Short mmCIF file of the N, C-alpha and C atoms (twelve columns), coordinates in Angstrom:
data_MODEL
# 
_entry.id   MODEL 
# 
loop_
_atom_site.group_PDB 
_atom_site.id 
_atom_site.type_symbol 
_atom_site.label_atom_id 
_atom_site.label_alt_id 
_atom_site.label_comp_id 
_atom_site.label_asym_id 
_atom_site.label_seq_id 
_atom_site.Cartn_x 
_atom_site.Cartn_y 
_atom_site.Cartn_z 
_atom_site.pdbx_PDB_model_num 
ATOM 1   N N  . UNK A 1  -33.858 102.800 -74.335 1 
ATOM 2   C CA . UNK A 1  -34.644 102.225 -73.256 1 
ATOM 3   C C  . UNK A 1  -36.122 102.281 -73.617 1 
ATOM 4   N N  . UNK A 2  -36.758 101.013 -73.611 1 
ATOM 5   C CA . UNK A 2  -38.097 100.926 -73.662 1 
ATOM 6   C C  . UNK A 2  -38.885 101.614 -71.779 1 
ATOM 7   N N  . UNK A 3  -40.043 102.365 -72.079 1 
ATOM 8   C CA . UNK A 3  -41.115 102.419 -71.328 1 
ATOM 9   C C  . UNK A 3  -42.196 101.605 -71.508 1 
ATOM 10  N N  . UNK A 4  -41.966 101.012 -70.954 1 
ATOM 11  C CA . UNK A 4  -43.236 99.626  -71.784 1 
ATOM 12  C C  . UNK A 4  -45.118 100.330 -70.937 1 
ATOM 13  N N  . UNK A 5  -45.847 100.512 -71.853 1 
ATOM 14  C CA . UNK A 5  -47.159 100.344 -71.526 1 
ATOM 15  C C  . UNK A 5  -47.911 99.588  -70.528 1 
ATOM 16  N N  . UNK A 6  -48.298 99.988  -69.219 1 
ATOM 17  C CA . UNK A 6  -49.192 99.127  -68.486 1 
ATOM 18  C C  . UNK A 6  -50.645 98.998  -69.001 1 
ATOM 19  N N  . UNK A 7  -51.351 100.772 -68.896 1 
ATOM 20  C CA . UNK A 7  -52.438 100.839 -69.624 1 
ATOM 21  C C  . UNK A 7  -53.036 101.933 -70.496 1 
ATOM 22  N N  . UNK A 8  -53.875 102.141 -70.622 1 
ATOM 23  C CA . UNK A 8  -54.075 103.143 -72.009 1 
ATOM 24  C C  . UNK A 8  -55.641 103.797 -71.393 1 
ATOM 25  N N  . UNK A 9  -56.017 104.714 -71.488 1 
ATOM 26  C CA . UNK A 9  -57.538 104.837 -71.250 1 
ATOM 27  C C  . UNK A 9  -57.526 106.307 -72.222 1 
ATOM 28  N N  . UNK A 10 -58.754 106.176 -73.441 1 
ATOM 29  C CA . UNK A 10 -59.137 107.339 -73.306 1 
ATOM 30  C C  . UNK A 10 -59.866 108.483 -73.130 1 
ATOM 31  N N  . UNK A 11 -58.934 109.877 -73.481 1 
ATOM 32  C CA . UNK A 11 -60.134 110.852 -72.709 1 
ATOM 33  C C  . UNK A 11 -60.333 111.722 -73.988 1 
ATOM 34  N N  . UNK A 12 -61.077 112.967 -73.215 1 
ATOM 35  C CA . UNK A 12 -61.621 114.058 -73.920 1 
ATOM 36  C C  . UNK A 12 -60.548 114.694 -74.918 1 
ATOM 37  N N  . UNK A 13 -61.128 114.910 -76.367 1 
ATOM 38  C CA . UNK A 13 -60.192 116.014 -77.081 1 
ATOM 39  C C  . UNK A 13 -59.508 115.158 -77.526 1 
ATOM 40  N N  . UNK A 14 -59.208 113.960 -77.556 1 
ATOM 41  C CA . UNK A 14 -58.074 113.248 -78.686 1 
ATOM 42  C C  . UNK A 14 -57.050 112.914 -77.653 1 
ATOM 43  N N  . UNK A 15 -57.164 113.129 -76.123 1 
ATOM 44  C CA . UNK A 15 -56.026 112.883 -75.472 1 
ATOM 45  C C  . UNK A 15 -55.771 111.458 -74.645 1 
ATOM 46  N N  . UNK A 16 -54.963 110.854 -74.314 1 
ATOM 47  C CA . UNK A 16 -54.227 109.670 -73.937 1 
ATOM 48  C C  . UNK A 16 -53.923 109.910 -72.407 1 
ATOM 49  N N  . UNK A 17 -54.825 109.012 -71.756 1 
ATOM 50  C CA . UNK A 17 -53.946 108.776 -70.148 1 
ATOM 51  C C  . UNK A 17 -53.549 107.856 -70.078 1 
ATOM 52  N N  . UNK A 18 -51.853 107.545 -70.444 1 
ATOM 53  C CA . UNK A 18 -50.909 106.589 -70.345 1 
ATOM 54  C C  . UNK A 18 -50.564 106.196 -69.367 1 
ATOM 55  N N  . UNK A 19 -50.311 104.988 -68.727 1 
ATOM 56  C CA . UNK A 19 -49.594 104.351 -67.229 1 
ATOM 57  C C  . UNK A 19 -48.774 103.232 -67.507 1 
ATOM 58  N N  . UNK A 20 -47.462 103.536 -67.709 1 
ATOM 59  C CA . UNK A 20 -46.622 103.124 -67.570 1 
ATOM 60  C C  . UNK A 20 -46.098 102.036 -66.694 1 
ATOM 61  N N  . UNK A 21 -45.409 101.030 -66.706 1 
ATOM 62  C CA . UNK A 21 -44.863 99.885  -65.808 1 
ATOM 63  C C  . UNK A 21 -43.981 100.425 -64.719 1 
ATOM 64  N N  . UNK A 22 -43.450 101.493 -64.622 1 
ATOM 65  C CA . UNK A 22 -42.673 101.919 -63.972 1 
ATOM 66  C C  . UNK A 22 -43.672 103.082 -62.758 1 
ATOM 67  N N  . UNK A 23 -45.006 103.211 -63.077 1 
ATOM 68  C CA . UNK A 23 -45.458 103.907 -62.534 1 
ATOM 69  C C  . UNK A 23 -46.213 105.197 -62.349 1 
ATOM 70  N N  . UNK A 24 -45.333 105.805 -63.640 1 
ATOM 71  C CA . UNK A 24 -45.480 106.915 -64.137 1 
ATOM 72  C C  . UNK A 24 -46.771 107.064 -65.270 1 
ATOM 73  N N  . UNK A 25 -47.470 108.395 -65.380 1 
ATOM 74  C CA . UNK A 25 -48.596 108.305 -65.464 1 
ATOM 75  C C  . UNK A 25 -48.181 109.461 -66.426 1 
ATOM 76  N N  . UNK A 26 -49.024 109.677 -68.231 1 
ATOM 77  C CA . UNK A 26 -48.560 110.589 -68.946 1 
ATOM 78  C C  . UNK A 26 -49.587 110.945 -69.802 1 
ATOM 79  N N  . UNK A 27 -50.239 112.381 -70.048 1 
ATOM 80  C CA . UNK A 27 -50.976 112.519 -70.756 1 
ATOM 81  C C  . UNK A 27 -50.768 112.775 -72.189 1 
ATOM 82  N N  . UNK A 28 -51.137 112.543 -73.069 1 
ATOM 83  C CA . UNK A 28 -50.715 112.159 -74.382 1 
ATOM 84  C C  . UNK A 28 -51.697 113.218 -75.628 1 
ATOM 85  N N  . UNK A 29 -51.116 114.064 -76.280 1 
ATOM 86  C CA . UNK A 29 -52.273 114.567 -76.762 1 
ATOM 87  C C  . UNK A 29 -52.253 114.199 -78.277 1 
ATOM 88  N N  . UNK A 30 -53.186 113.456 -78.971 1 
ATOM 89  C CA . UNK A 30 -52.931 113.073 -80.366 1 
ATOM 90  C C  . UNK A 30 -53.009 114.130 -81.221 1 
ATOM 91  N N  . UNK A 31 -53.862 115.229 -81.026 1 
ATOM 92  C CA . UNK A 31 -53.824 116.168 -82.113 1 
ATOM 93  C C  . UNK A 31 -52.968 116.741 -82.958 1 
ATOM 94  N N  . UNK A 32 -51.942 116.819 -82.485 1 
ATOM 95  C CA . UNK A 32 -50.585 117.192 -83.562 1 
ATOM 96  C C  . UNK A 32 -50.184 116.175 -84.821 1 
ATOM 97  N N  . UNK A 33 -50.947 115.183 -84.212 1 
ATOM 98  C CA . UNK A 33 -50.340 113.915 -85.496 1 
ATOM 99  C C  . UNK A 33 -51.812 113.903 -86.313 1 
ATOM 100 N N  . UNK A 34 -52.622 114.596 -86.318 1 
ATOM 101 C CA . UNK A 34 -53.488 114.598 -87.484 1 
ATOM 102 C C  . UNK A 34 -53.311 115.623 -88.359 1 
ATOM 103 N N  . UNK A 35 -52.668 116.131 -88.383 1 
ATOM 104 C CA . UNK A 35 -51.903 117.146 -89.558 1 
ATOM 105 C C  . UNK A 35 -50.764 116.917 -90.210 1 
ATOM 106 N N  . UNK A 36 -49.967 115.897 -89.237 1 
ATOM 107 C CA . UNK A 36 -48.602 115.275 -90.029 1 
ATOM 108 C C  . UNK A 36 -48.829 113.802 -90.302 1 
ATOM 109 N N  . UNK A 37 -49.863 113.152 -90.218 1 
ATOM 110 C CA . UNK A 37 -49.922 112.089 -91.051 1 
ATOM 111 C C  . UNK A 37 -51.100 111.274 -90.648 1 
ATOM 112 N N  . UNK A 38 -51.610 111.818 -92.380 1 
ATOM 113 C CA . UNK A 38 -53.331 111.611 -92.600 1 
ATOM 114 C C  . UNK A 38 -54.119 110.243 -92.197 1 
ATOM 115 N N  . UNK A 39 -52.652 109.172 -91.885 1 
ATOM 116 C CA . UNK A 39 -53.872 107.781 -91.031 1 
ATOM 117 C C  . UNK A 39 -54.608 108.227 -90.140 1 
ATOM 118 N N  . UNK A 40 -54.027 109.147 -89.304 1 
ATOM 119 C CA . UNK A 40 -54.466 109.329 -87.785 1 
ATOM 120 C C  . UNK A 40 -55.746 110.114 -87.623 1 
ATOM 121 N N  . UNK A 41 -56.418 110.538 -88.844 1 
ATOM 122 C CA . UNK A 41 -57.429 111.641 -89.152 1 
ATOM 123 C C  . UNK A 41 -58.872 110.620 -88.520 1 
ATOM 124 N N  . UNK A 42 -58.242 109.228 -89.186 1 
ATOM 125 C CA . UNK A 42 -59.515 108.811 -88.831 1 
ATOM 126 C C  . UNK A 42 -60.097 108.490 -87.231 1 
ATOM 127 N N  . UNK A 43 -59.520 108.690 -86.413 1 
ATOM 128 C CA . UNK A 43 -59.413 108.573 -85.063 1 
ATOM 129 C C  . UNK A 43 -60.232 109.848 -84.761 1 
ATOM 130 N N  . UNK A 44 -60.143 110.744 -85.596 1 
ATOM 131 C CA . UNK A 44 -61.546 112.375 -85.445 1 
ATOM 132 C C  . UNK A 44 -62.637 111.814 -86.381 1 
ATOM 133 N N  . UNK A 45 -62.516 111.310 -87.412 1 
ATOM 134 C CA . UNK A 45 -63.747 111.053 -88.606 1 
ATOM 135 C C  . UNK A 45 -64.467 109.786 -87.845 1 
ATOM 136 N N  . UNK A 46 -64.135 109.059 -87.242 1 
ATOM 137 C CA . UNK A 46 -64.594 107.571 -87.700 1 
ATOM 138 C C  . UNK A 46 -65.143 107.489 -85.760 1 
ATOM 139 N N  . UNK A 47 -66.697 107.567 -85.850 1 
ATOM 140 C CA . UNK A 47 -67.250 107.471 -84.507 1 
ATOM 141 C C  . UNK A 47 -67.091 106.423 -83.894 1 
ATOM 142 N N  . UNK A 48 -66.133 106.501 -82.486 1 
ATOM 143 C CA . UNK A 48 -66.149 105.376 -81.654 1 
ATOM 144 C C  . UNK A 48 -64.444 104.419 -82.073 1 
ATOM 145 N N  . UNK A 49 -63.770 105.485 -82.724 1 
ATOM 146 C CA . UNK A 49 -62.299 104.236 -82.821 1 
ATOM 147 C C  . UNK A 49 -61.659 104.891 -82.192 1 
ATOM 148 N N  . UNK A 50 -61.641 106.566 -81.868 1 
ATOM 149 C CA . UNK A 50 -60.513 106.458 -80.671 1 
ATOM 150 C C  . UNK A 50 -60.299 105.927 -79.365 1 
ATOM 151 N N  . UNK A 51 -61.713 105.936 -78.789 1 
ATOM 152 C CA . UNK A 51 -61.994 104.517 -77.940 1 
ATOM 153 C C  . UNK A 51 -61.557 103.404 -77.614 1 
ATOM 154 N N  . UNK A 52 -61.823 103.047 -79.134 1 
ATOM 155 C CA . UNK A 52 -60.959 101.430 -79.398 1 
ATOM 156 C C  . UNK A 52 -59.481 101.515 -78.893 1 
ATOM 157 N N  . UNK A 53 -58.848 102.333 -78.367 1 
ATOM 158 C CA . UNK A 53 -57.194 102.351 -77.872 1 
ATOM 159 C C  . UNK A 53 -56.948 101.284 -77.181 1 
ATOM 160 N N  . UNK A 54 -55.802 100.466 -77.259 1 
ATOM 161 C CA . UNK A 54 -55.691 99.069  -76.359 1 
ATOM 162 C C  . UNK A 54 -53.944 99.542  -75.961 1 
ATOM 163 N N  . UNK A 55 -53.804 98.695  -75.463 1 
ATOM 164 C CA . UNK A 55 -52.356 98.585  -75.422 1 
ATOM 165 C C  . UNK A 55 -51.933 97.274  -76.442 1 
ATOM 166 N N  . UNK A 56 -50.593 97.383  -76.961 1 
ATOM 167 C CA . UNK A 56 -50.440 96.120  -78.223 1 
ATOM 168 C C  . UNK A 56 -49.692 95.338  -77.127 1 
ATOM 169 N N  . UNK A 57 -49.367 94.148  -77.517 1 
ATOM 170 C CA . UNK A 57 -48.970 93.070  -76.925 1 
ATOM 171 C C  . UNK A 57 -47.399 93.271  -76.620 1 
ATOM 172 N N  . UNK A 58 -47.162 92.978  -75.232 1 
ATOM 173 C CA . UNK A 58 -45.930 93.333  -74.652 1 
ATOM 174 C C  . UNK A 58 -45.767 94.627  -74.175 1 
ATOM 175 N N  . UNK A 59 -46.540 95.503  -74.239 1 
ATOM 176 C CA . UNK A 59 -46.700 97.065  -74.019 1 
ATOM 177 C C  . UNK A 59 -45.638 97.798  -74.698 1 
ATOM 178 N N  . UNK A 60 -45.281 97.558  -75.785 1 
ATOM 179 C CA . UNK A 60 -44.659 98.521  -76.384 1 
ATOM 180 C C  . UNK A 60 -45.347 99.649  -77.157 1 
ATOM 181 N N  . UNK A 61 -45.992 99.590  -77.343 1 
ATOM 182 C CA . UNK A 61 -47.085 100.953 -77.234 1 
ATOM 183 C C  . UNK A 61 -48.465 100.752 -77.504 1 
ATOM 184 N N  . UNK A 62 -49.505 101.389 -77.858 1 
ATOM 185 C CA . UNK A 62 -51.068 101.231 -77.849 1 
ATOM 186 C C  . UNK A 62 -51.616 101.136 -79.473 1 
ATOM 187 N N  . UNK A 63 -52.689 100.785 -80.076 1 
ATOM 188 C CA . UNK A 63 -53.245 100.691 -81.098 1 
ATOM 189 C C  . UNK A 63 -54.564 100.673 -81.159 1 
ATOM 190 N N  . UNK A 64 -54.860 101.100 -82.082 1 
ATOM 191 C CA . UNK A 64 -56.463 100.918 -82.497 1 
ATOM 192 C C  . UNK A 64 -56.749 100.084 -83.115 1 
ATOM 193 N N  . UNK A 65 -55.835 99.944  -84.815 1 
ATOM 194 C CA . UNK A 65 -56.340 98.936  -85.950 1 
ATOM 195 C C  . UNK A 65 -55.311 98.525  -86.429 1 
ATOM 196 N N  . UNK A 66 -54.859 98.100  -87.290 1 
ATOM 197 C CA . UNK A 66 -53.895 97.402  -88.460 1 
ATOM 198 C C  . UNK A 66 -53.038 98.459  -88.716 1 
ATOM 199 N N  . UNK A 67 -53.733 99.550  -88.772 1 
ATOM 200 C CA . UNK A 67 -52.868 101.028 -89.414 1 
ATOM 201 C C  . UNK A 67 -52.257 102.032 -88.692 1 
ATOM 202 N N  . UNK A 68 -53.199 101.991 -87.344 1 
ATOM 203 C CA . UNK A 68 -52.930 103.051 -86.430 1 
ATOM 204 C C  . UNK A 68 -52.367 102.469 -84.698 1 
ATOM 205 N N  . UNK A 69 -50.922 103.036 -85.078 1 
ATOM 206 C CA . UNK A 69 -50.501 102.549 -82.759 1 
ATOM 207 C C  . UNK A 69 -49.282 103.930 -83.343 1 
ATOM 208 N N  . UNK A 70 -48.972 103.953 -81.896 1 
ATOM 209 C CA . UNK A 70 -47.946 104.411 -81.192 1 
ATOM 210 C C  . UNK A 70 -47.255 103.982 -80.395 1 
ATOM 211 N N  . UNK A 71 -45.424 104.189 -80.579 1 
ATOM 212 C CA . UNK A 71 -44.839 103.400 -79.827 1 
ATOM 213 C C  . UNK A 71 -44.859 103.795 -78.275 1 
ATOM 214 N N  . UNK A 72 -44.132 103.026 -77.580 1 
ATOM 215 C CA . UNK A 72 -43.868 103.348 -75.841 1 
ATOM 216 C C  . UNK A 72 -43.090 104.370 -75.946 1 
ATOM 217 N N  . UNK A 73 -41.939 104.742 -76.510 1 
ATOM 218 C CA . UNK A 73 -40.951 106.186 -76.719 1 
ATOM 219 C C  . UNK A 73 -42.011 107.001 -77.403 1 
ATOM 220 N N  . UNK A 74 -42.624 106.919 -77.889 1 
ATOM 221 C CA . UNK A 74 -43.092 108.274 -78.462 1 
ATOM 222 C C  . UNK A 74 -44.055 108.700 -77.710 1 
ATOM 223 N N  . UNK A 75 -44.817 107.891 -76.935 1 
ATOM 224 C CA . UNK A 75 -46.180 108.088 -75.645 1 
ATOM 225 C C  . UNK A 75 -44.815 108.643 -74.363 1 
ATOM 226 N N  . UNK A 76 -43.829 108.214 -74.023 1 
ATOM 227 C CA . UNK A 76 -42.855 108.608 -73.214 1 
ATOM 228 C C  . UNK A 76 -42.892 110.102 -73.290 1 
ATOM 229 N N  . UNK A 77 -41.621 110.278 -74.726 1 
ATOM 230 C CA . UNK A 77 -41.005 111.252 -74.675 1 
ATOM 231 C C  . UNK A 77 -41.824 112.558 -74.794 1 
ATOM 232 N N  . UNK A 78 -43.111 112.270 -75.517 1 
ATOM 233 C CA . UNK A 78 -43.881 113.533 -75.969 1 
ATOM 234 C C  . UNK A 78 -44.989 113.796 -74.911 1 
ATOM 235 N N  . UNK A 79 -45.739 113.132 -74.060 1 
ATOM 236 C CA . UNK A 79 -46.702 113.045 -73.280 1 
ATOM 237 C C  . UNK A 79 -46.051 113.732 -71.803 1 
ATOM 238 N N  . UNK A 80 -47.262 114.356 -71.556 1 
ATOM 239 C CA . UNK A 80 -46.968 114.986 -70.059 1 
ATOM 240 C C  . UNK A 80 -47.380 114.382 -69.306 1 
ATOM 241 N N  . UNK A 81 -46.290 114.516 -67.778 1 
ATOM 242 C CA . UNK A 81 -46.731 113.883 -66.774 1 
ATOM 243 C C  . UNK A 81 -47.719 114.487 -65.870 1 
ATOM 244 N N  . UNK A 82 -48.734 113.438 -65.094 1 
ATOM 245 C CA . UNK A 82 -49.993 113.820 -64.740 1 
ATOM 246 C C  . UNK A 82 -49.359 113.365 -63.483 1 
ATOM 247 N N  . UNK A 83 -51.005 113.497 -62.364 1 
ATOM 248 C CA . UNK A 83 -50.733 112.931 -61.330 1 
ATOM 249 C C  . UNK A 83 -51.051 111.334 -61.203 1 
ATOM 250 N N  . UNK A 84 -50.726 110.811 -60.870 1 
ATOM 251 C CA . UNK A 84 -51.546 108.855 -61.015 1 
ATOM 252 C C  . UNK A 84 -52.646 109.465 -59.883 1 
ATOM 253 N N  . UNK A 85 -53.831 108.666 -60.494 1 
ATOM 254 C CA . UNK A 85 -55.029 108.624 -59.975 1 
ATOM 255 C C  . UNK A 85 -55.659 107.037 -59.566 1 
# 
């Protein structure tokens, strides 16, 4: 089952406030994936691209560039749920 992406915003520390089509609202923390795979480093090195976070087309998950997204299951399964604001 897809969770498809409504929207993406981000915040402090490398983290992801995800909102989901279904409603549900999930905080996302990227830091664990800059130690297991060195694309994602540049999202700490490179001023102003973690910012750049969009959602990709169809909301199956979010992206920055050519190199760097995450799918809707992996923003799902790993991200905590917040309150919707």
């Amino acid at each position: 089952m897809f969770y498809k992406v409504r929207k993406v915003e981000p915040m402090a520390g490398l983290n992801l406030r995800v909102q989901f089509e279904n409603g549900t609202v999930k905080k996302y923390d990227v830091n664990p994936l800059l130690a297991k795979w060195p694309v994602f480093r540049s999202l700490e090195l490179l001023p102003g691209l973690f910012d750049c976070v969009r959602v990709d087309a169809g909301g199956y998950g979010v992206v920055w560039n050519d190199d760097i997204d995450l799918s809707c299951n992996e923003l799902w399964e790993h991200g905590a749920e917040v309150e919707p604001s």
